[in-house]
Amino acid sequence: MNGFLVRNRAVLLAYGAVVLLLLVTAAFSPGFLSAANIRATLVLAAFVGIVALGQTFVIIGAGIDLSIPWVLNTAAILMTMLCASENLPLLWVMPLMLALGGGIGLFNGVGVAYFGVPAIIMTLATNVMLQGLILVFTGGSPTPLAPDAIRFLAVGQLGPIPVIVVIWAVLGVAATVLLSKMSFGRHLYALGGNETVAEFSGVPTRRTKILTYVGSGMTAAFAGMLMTGYSGQAYLGMGDPYLFTSVAAAAIGGASILGGTGHYVGTVAGALVLTILTGLLPALNLSSGALQVVYGAVILITVALSSDGVSATWAALFGRRKTQGAK
């Protein structure tokens, strides 16, 4: 039992934070725990969770994907333009946008894995290029309205349960199985832990790294299409808030920015924490800028806690205590 608690302490702490924030928010906003508000919170958390799914895989593999905002935006804008508010084109447009997101991820992954471009530079450059291409392509003009079918996926319900929450749950189960039960998961943790050792151990490091970026591109594109259904129309910059949100959700859930640790189960809790915080700010009369401070602090603290210096300090402290106890 103690071993389970130690191994999963970050995830358990993240879910503890979810419960604590729910209670605090309910104290400041008495109607927060109503069924309707809980459903709305889950819907908003689902968007964060789906975007953060691919980012979590990339982070576990010791990378980062800064192209998410405009992969998301590109898929959203192109989907609405190609569908022209009609449902039938979604049959080929949605697979096309997923393939486009995966292709952009492939471009990122090849640049990082084969050409040695640092992930932060490669993905940031891709993000900037996509932003410029979409601005030129659209001329800043508004796009058509989202098709009704995609709106159903984003805001529809199956009984009392939002459709997007069902989609998120299915993706979460798939991600959990992939990380916990499949060889890809073992390869990914080995890659993030020490790429050189993983390579000498026979892990296909380049292929694994590329697949994480492909997955990140696909989940970003999928989230972009769903967000268009939620807002009713795609617009420039709609993906920008999800860059640090995706990183912070993974970090809150226990994923080390330096790679090798983390799990999507924890990222789910991170997505819930960030969404509840967004609801708590108005109750505390705080601006949205406060949330950006939280994001930055979370990323800074998690990187600091994962650093070799802090790890060595903790090891020395606890090792000293154990030695003293043995005496």
Tab-separated table of C-alpha atoms in Angstrom:
chain	number	residue	atom	x	y	z
A	1	MET	CA	0.000	0.000	0.000
A	2	ASN	CA	2.794	2.408	0.929
A	3	GLY	CA	4.559	1.611	-2.329
A	4	PHE	CA	1.410	2.471	-4.293
A	5	LEU	CA	1.064	5.797	-2.468
A	6	VAL	CA	4.698	6.706	-3.073
A	7	ARG	CA	4.579	5.812	-6.781
A	8	ASN	CA	1.361	7.717	-7.370
A	9	ARG	CA	1.715	10.564	-4.899
A	10	ALA	CA	1.720	13.255	-7.616
A	11	VAL	CA	-1.505	11.946	-9.148
A	12	LEU	CA	-3.169	11.569	-5.742
A	13	LEU	CA	-2.135	15.089	-4.773
A	14	ALA	CA	-3.592	16.397	-8.030
A	15	TYR	CA	-6.962	14.781	-7.310
A	16	GLY	CA	-6.764	16.035	-3.742
A	17	ALA	CA	-6.323	19.521	-5.195
A	18	VAL	CA	-9.435	18.985	-7.339
A	19	VAL	CA	-11.527	18.164	-4.248
A	20	LEU	CA	-10.067	21.063	-2.255
A	21	LEU	CA	-10.685	23.562	-5.060
A	22	LEU	CA	-14.252	22.318	-5.484
A	23	LEU	CA	-14.918	22.930	-1.789
A	24	VAL	CA	-13.237	26.354	-1.802
A	25	THR	CA	-15.061	27.468	-4.948
A	26	ALA	CA	-18.374	26.196	-3.558
A	27	ALA	CA	-17.774	28.229	-0.389
A	28	PHE	CA	-17.347	31.458	-2.409
A	29	SER	CA	-19.944	30.560	-5.047
A	30	PRO	CA	-22.742	28.478	-3.453
A	31	GLY	CA	-24.276	27.349	-6.755
A	32	PHE	CA	-20.992	25.993	-8.107
A	33	LEU	CA	-21.705	22.375	-7.176
A	34	SER	CA	-25.055	22.271	-8.957
A	35	ALA	CA	-25.481	19.574	-11.589
A	36	ALA	CA	-25.637	22.109	-14.424
A	37	ASN	CA	-22.460	23.850	-13.304
A	38	ILE	CA	-20.587	20.575	-12.823
A	39	ARG	CA	-21.547	19.582	-16.376
A	40	ALA	CA	-20.319	22.935	-17.692
A	41	THR	CA	-17.045	22.528	-15.792
A	42	LEU	CA	-16.522	19.037	-17.218
A	43	VAL	CA	-17.156	20.309	-20.755
A	44	LEU	CA	-14.538	23.054	-20.406
A	45	ALA	CA	-12.107	20.643	-18.735
A	46	ALA	CA	-12.582	18.210	-21.623
A	47	PHE	CA	-11.175	20.748	-24.097
A	48	VAL	CA	-8.104	21.246	-21.912
A	49	GLY	CA	-7.779	17.504	-21.361
A	50	ILE	CA	-7.942	16.609	-25.053
A	51	VAL	CA	-5.347	19.241	-25.990
A	52	ALA	CA	-3.143	18.140	-23.082
A	53	LEU	CA	-3.336	14.464	-24.060
A	54	GLY	CA	-0.805	14.768	-26.860
A	55	GLN	CA	1.261	17.285	-24.896
A	56	THR	CA	1.505	14.799	-22.013
A	57	PHE	CA	2.999	12.149	-24.290
A	58	VAL	CA	5.494	14.656	-25.683
A	59	ILE	CA	6.493	15.814	-22.193
A	60	ILE	CA	6.937	12.264	-20.899
A	61	GLY	CA	9.333	11.761	-23.814
A	62	ALA	CA	11.355	14.815	-22.634
A	63	GLY	CA	10.029	17.125	-25.347
A	64	ILE	CA	7.548	19.966	-25.632
A	65	ASP	CA	5.118	21.004	-28.361
A	66	LEU	CA	4.709	24.756	-28.783
A	67	SER	CA	2.916	24.403	-32.126
A	68	ILE	CA	-0.349	23.294	-30.490
A	69	PRO	CA	-2.107	26.707	-30.623
A	70	TRP	CA	-1.949	27.111	-34.375
A	71	VAL	CA	-2.335	23.430	-35.233
A	72	LEU	CA	-5.594	23.755	-33.311
A	73	ASN	CA	-6.469	27.021	-35.044
A	74	THR	CA	-5.552	25.725	-38.501
A	75	ALA	CA	-7.790	22.655	-38.157
A	76	ALA	CA	-10.669	24.749	-36.833
A	77	ILE	CA	-10.525	27.351	-39.603
A	78	LEU	CA	-10.014	24.906	-42.457
A	79	MET	CA	-12.812	22.662	-41.203
A	80	THR	CA	-15.354	25.485	-41.188
A	81	MET	CA	-14.236	26.742	-44.589
A	82	LEU	CA	-14.330	23.306	-46.216
A	83	CYS	CA	-17.657	22.319	-44.647
A	84	ALA	CA	-19.368	25.688	-45.254
A	85	SER	CA	-21.782	24.949	-42.373
A	86	GLU	CA	-22.855	21.607	-43.928
A	87	ASN	CA	-22.756	18.291	-42.040
A	88	LEU	CA	-22.043	15.884	-44.911
A	89	PRO	CA	-18.513	17.157	-45.713
A	90	LEU	CA	-17.474	16.295	-42.141
A	91	LEU	CA	-17.222	12.666	-43.260
A	92	TRP	CA	-14.039	13.506	-45.154
A	93	VAL	CA	-13.051	16.842	-43.629
A	94	MET	CA	-12.592	15.512	-40.073
A	95	PRO	CA	-10.242	12.667	-41.157
A	96	LEU	CA	-8.432	15.166	-43.378
A	97	MET	CA	-7.901	17.582	-40.489
A	98	LEU	CA	-6.698	14.766	-38.234
A	99	ALA	CA	-4.265	13.732	-40.969
A	100	LEU	CA	-3.158	17.357	-41.323
A	101	GLY	CA	-2.518	17.611	-37.581
A	102	GLY	CA	-0.617	14.329	-37.668
A	103	GLY	CA	1.388	15.544	-40.678
A	104	ILE	CA	2.402	18.732	-38.859
A	105	GLY	CA	3.391	16.590	-35.882
A	106	LEU	CA	5.412	14.371	-38.216
A	107	PHE	CA	7.211	17.462	-39.509
A	108	ASN	CA	8.015	18.480	-35.924
A	109	GLY	CA	9.077	14.981	-34.923
A	110	VAL	CA	11.392	14.461	-37.884
A	111	GLY	CA	13.026	17.832	-37.239
A	112	VAL	CA	13.610	16.966	-33.585
A	113	ALA	CA	14.505	13.271	-33.946
A	114	TYR	CA	16.533	13.219	-37.157
A	115	PHE	CA	17.908	16.736	-37.560
A	116	GLY	CA	18.560	17.426	-33.894
A	117	VAL	CA	16.611	20.698	-33.791
A	118	PRO	CA	15.687	21.483	-30.154
A	119	ALA	CA	11.989	20.783	-29.616
A	120	ILE	CA	11.283	24.272	-28.325
A	121	ILE	CA	12.764	25.838	-31.489
A	122	MET	CA	11.245	23.360	-33.936
A	123	THR	CA	7.706	23.546	-32.625
A	124	LEU	CA	7.781	27.297	-32.018
A	125	ALA	CA	8.911	27.863	-35.605
A	126	THR	CA	6.109	25.608	-36.850
A	127	ASN	CA	3.611	27.541	-34.773
A	128	VAL	CA	4.752	30.864	-36.227
A	129	MET	CA	4.690	29.522	-39.787
A	130	LEU	CA	1.160	28.177	-39.371
A	131	GLN	CA	0.013	31.486	-37.931
A	132	GLY	CA	1.396	33.363	-40.929
A	133	LEU	CA	-0.058	30.891	-43.449
A	134	ILE	CA	-3.554	31.078	-41.964
A	135	LEU	CA	-3.466	34.868	-41.783
A	136	VAL	CA	-2.483	35.018	-45.463
A	137	PHE	CA	-5.009	32.341	-46.446
A	138	THR	CA	-7.993	33.893	-44.674
A	139	GLY	CA	-7.010	37.552	-44.928
A	140	GLY	CA	-8.444	37.897	-41.444
A	141	SER	CA	-11.974	37.366	-42.768
A	142	PRO	CA	-14.552	35.571	-40.590
A	143	THR	CA	-15.160	31.903	-41.334
A	144	PRO	CA	-18.523	30.130	-41.888
A	145	LEU	CA	-20.477	28.821	-38.922
A	146	ALA	CA	-19.688	25.378	-37.535
A	147	PRO	CA	-21.804	22.453	-38.848
A	148	ASP	CA	-24.576	21.264	-36.548
A	149	ALA	CA	-22.992	17.809	-36.204
A	150	ILE	CA	-19.764	19.210	-34.771
A	151	ARG	CA	-21.804	21.438	-32.480
A	152	PHE	CA	-23.557	18.319	-31.175
A	153	LEU	CA	-20.200	16.727	-30.372
A	154	ALA	CA	-19.145	19.840	-28.463
A	155	VAL	CA	-22.312	20.869	-26.640
A	156	GLY	CA	-24.771	17.984	-27.092
A	157	GLN	CA	-25.757	15.541	-24.359
A	158	LEU	CA	-26.409	11.806	-24.088
A	159	GLY	CA	-28.984	11.913	-21.328
A	160	PRO	CA	-27.384	13.897	-18.503
A	161	ILE	CA	-23.837	13.374	-19.784
A	162	PRO	CA	-22.226	15.806	-22.265
A	163	VAL	CA	-21.082	14.112	-25.466
A	164	ILE	CA	-17.642	15.677	-25.275
A	165	VAL	CA	-17.129	14.211	-21.801
A	166	VAL	CA	-17.860	10.757	-23.233
A	167	ILE	CA	-15.328	11.426	-26.011
A	168	TRP	CA	-12.789	12.584	-23.426
A	169	ALA	CA	-13.373	9.459	-21.329
A	170	VAL	CA	-12.819	7.184	-24.349
A	171	LEU	CA	-9.605	9.019	-25.250
A	172	GLY	CA	-8.499	8.868	-21.608
A	173	VAL	CA	-8.968	5.104	-21.432
A	174	ALA	CA	-7.079	4.666	-24.712
A	175	ALA	CA	-4.209	6.868	-23.473
A	176	THR	CA	-4.061	5.009	-20.157
A	177	VAL	CA	-3.905	1.611	-21.858
A	178	LEU	CA	-1.257	2.874	-24.280
A	179	LEU	CA	0.958	4.172	-21.472
A	180	SER	CA	0.386	1.352	-18.982
A	181	LYS	CA	-0.076	-1.822	-21.018
A	182	MET	CA	1.594	-1.343	-24.402
A	183	SER	CA	5.240	-1.489	-25.441
A	184	PHE	CA	4.950	2.095	-26.713
A	185	GLY	CA	4.413	3.268	-23.148
A	186	ARG	CA	7.501	1.438	-21.895
A	187	HIS	CA	9.537	2.861	-24.762
A	188	LEU	CA	8.256	6.369	-24.061
A	189	TYR	CA	9.191	6.306	-20.357
A	190	ALA	CA	12.614	4.911	-21.249
A	191	LEU	CA	13.094	7.659	-23.835
A	192	GLY	CA	12.159	10.373	-21.350
A	193	GLY	CA	14.281	8.890	-18.582
A	194	ASN	CA	17.532	8.684	-20.533
A	195	GLU	CA	17.568	8.685	-24.323
A	196	THR	CA	21.103	7.312	-24.619
A	197	VAL	CA	20.447	4.388	-22.285
A	198	ALA	CA	17.122	3.724	-24.010
A	199	GLU	CA	18.809	3.607	-27.406
A	200	PHE	CA	21.463	1.155	-26.207
A	201	SER	CA	18.664	-0.946	-24.696
A	202	GLY	CA	17.071	-1.390	-28.097
A	203	VAL	CA	14.296	1.194	-27.754
A	204	PRO	CA	13.373	2.757	-31.128
A	205	THR	CA	13.932	6.250	-29.754
A	206	ARG	CA	13.508	8.190	-32.974
A	207	ARG	CA	10.298	6.434	-33.947
A	208	THR	CA	8.883	6.813	-30.433
A	209	LYS	CA	9.740	10.514	-30.359
A	210	ILE	CA	8.145	11.127	-33.761
A	211	LEU	CA	4.968	9.286	-32.752
A	212	THR	CA	4.516	11.554	-29.732
A	213	TYR	CA	4.549	14.648	-31.940
A	214	VAL	CA	2.210	13.017	-34.456
A	215	GLY	CA	-0.212	12.247	-31.624
A	216	SER	CA	0.075	15.774	-30.266
A	217	GLY	CA	-0.743	17.240	-33.670
A	218	MET	CA	-3.767	14.982	-34.061
A	219	THR	CA	-5.217	15.721	-30.616
A	220	ALA	CA	-4.670	19.459	-31.148
A	221	ALA	CA	-6.477	19.302	-34.505
A	222	PHE	CA	-9.327	17.292	-32.987
A	223	ALA	CA	-9.664	19.725	-30.096
A	224	GLY	CA	-9.729	22.634	-32.566
A	225	MET	CA	-12.680	21.133	-34.429
A	226	LEU	CA	-14.547	20.492	-31.186
A	227	MET	CA	-13.869	24.014	-29.905
A	228	THR	CA	-15.324	25.389	-33.116
A	229	GLY	CA	-18.489	23.470	-32.332
A	230	TYR	CA	-18.537	24.951	-28.841
A	231	SER	CA	-18.023	28.563	-29.945
A	232	GLY	CA	-20.097	28.188	-33.113
A	233	GLN	CA	-17.365	29.628	-35.339
A	234	ALA	CA	-13.595	29.470	-35.722
A	235	TYR	CA	-11.616	32.638	-35.079
A	236	LEU	CA	-7.967	33.666	-35.191
A	237	GLY	CA	-6.114	33.092	-31.961
A	238	MET	CA	-8.594	30.618	-30.485
A	239	GLY	CA	-5.810	28.161	-29.682
A	240	ASP	CA	-3.450	30.608	-27.973
A	241	PRO	CA	-4.754	30.053	-24.403
A	242	TYR	CA	-4.172	26.314	-24.691
A	243	LEU	CA	-0.388	26.374	-25.027
A	244	PHE	CA	0.537	26.831	-21.387
A	245	THR	CA	-2.746	25.291	-20.270
A	246	SER	CA	-1.727	21.990	-21.843
A	247	VAL	CA	1.732	22.151	-20.273
A	248	ALA	CA	0.383	23.180	-16.858
A	249	ALA	CA	-2.272	20.424	-16.864
A	250	ALA	CA	0.398	17.776	-17.477
A	251	ALA	CA	2.705	19.322	-14.876
A	252	ILE	CA	-0.011	19.513	-12.196
A	253	GLY	CA	-0.793	15.860	-12.904
A	254	GLY	CA	2.777	14.823	-12.111
A	255	ALA	CA	4.515	14.878	-15.502
A	256	SER	CA	8.074	16.146	-15.207
A	257	ILE	CA	8.968	18.777	-17.787
A	258	LEU	CA	12.349	17.055	-17.955
A	259	GLY	CA	10.735	13.802	-19.086
A	260	GLY	CA	10.458	10.228	-17.866
A	261	THR	CA	7.551	10.599	-15.439
A	262	GLY	CA	3.849	11.329	-15.579
A	263	HIS	CA	0.612	9.732	-16.668
A	264	TYR	CA	-2.522	10.869	-18.432
A	265	VAL	CA	-4.596	9.958	-15.367
A	266	GLY	CA	-2.790	12.802	-13.622
A	267	THR	CA	-3.266	15.149	-16.567
A	268	VAL	CA	-7.034	14.646	-16.265
A	269	ALA	CA	-6.798	15.956	-12.714
A	270	GLY	CA	-4.628	18.825	-13.939
A	271	ALA	CA	-7.251	19.798	-16.513
A	272	LEU	CA	-9.923	19.787	-13.807
A	273	VAL	CA	-7.758	21.878	-11.467
A	274	LEU	CA	-7.156	24.556	-14.099
A	275	THR	CA	-10.824	24.664	-15.109
A	276	ILE	CA	-12.019	24.988	-11.525
A	277	LEU	CA	-9.428	27.712	-10.940
A	278	THR	CA	-10.892	29.587	-13.900
A	279	GLY	CA	-14.272	29.453	-12.169
A	280	LEU	CA	-12.794	30.467	-8.826
A	281	LEU	CA	-11.163	33.685	-10.067
A	282	PRO	CA	-14.409	35.646	-10.623
A	283	ALA	CA	-15.626	34.568	-7.194
A	284	LEU	CA	-12.453	36.057	-5.700
A	285	ASN	CA	-12.693	39.190	-7.896
A	286	LEU	CA	-9.411	38.321	-9.613
A	287	SER	CA	-8.646	38.959	-13.264
A	288	SER	CA	-7.689	36.366	-15.865
A	289	GLY	CA	-4.120	37.599	-15.511
A	290	ALA	CA	-3.990	35.837	-12.153
A	291	LEU	CA	-4.535	32.536	-13.936
A	292	GLN	CA	-1.527	33.215	-16.161
A	293	VAL	CA	0.509	33.759	-12.993
A	294	VAL	CA	-0.698	30.363	-11.740
A	295	TYR	CA	0.283	28.690	-15.023
A	296	GLY	CA	3.752	30.208	-14.926
A	297	ALA	CA	4.250	29.343	-11.261
A	298	VAL	CA	3.149	25.739	-11.793
A	299	ILE	CA	5.574	25.241	-14.679
A	300	LEU	CA	8.431	26.946	-12.813
A	301	ILE	CA	7.879	24.958	-9.615
A	302	THR	CA	7.560	21.601	-11.385
A	303	VAL	CA	10.745	22.186	-13.382
A	304	ALA	CA	12.562	23.236	-10.203
A	305	LEU	CA	11.338	20.194	-8.264
A	306	SER	CA	12.466	17.910	-11.103
A	307	SER	CA	15.947	19.406	-11.361
A	308	ASP	CA	19.033	17.398	-10.413
A	309	GLY	CA	19.953	19.874	-7.688
A	310	VAL	CA	16.633	19.605	-5.869
A	311	SER	CA	16.568	15.821	-6.293
A	312	ALA	CA	20.063	15.572	-4.818
A	313	THR	CA	19.066	17.808	-1.891
A	314	TRP	CA	16.012	15.685	-1.103
A	315	ALA	CA	18.052	12.499	-1.403
A	316	ALA	CA	20.682	13.899	0.952
A	317	LEU	CA	18.103	15.026	3.515
A	318	PHE	CA	16.139	11.800	3.539
A	319	GLY	CA	19.301	9.711	3.354
A	320	ARG	CA	20.679	11.551	6.383
A	321	ARG	CA	17.446	10.996	8.314
A	322	LYS	CA	17.457	7.301	7.498
A	323	THR	CA	21.096	7.030	8.580
A	324	GLN	CA	20.394	8.819	11.833
A	325	GLY	CA	17.362	6.595	12.416
A	326	ALA	CA	19.468	3.474	11.869
A	327	LYS	CA	21.928	4.633	14.512
